[in-house]
CSV table of C-alpha atoms in Angstrom, one decimal:
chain,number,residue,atom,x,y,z
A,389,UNK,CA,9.0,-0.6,13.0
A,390,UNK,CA,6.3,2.4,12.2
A,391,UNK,CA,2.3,1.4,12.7
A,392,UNK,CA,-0.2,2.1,9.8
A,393,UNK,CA,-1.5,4.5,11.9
A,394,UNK,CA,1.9,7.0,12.5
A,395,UNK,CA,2.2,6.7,8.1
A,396,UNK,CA,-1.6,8.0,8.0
A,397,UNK,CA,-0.6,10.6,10.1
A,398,UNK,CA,2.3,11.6,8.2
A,399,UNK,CA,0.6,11.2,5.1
A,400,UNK,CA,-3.0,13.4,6.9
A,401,UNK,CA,-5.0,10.2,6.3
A,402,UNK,CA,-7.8,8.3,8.5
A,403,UNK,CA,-6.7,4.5,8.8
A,404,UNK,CA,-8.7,2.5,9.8
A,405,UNK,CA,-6.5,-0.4,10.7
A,406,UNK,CA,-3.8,-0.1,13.6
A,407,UNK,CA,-0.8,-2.7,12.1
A,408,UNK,CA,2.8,-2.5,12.4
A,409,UNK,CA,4.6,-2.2,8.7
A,410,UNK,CA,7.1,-4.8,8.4
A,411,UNK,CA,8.7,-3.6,4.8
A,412,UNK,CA,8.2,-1.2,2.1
A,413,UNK,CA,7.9,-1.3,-1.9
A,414,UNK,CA,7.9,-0.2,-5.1
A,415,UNK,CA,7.9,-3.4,-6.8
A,416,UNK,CA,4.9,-5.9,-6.0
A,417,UNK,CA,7.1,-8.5,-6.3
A,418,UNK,CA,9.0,-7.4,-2.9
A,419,UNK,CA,6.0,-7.3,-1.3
A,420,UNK,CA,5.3,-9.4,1.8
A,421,UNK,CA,3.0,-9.9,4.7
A,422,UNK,CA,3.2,-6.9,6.4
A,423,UNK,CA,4.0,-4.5,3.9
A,424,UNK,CA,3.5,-0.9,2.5
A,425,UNK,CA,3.0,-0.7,-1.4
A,426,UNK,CA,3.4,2.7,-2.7
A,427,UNK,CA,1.5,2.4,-6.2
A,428,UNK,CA,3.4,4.4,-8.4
A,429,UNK,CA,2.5,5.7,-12.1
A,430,UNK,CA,5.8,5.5,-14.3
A,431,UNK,CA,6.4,5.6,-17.9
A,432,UNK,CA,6.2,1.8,-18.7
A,433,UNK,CA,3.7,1.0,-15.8
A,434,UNK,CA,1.0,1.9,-13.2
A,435,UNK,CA,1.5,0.7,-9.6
A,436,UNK,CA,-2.2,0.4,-8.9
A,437,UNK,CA,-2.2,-2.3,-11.8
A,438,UNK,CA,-0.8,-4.4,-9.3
A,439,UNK,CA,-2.5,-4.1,-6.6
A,440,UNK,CA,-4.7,-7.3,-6.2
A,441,UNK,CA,-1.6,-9.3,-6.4
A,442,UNK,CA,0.1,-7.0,-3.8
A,443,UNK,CA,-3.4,-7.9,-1.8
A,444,UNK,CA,-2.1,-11.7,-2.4
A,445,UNK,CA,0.4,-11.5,-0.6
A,446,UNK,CA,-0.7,-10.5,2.6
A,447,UNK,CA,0.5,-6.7,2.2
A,448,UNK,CA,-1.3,-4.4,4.7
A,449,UNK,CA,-1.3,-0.8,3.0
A,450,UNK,CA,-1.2,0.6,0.2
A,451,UNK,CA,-0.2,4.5,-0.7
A,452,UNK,CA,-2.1,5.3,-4.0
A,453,UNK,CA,-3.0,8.8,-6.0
A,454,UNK,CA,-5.0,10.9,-4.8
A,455,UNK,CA,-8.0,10.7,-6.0
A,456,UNK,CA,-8.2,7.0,-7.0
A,457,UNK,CA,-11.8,5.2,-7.3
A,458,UNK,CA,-10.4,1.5,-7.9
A,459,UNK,CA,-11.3,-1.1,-5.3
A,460,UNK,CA,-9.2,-1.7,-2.2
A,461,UNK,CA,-8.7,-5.5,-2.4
A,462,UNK,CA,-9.1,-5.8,1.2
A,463,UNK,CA,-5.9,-3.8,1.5
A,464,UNK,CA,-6.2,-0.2,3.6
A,465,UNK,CA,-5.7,2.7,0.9
C-alpha cells in the first residue's frame, strides 16, 4: 500500500492529507473508499466530469490536469 503523501511526492505536489491508497482508477465506477482517481480527458469523455460521484464514494485523491480550477469535492487534488 503507497500513502497520498509518497504519490504527491512522485507527482512534485503538496498534499495535504497523509492516507493510505487502497486502489486505483480510470473508471469512477471502480472507485472505492480509499481510492486514487486519475481524471483523464479522452475522446468520448472527461474524467473530471466525474468527479463528485468519485467524491461519493469515499475516494481519497484525485490526479487531475494541470491547471484545473473546478472544485475539489472534498477530495485532495
Amino acid at each position: 500500500m503507497i500513502s497520498l503523501e509518497r504519490i504527491g511526492k512522485i507527482l512534485g505536489c503538496v498534499v495535504k492529507r497523509h492516507l493510505p491508497i487502497v486502489s486505483y482508477a480510470i473508471d469512477s465506477r471502480d472507485c472505492r473508499r480509499g481510492s486514487l482517481f486519475f481524471a483523464l480527458k479522452g475522446e468520448k469523455t472527461d474524467g473530471h466530469v466525474y468527479l463528485p460521484e468519485v467524491a461519493e464514494t469515499g475516494a481519497f485523491a484525485a490526479v487531475v490536469t494541470k491547471g484545473y480550477k473546478g472544485p475539489n469535492y472534498g477530495l485532495e487534488l
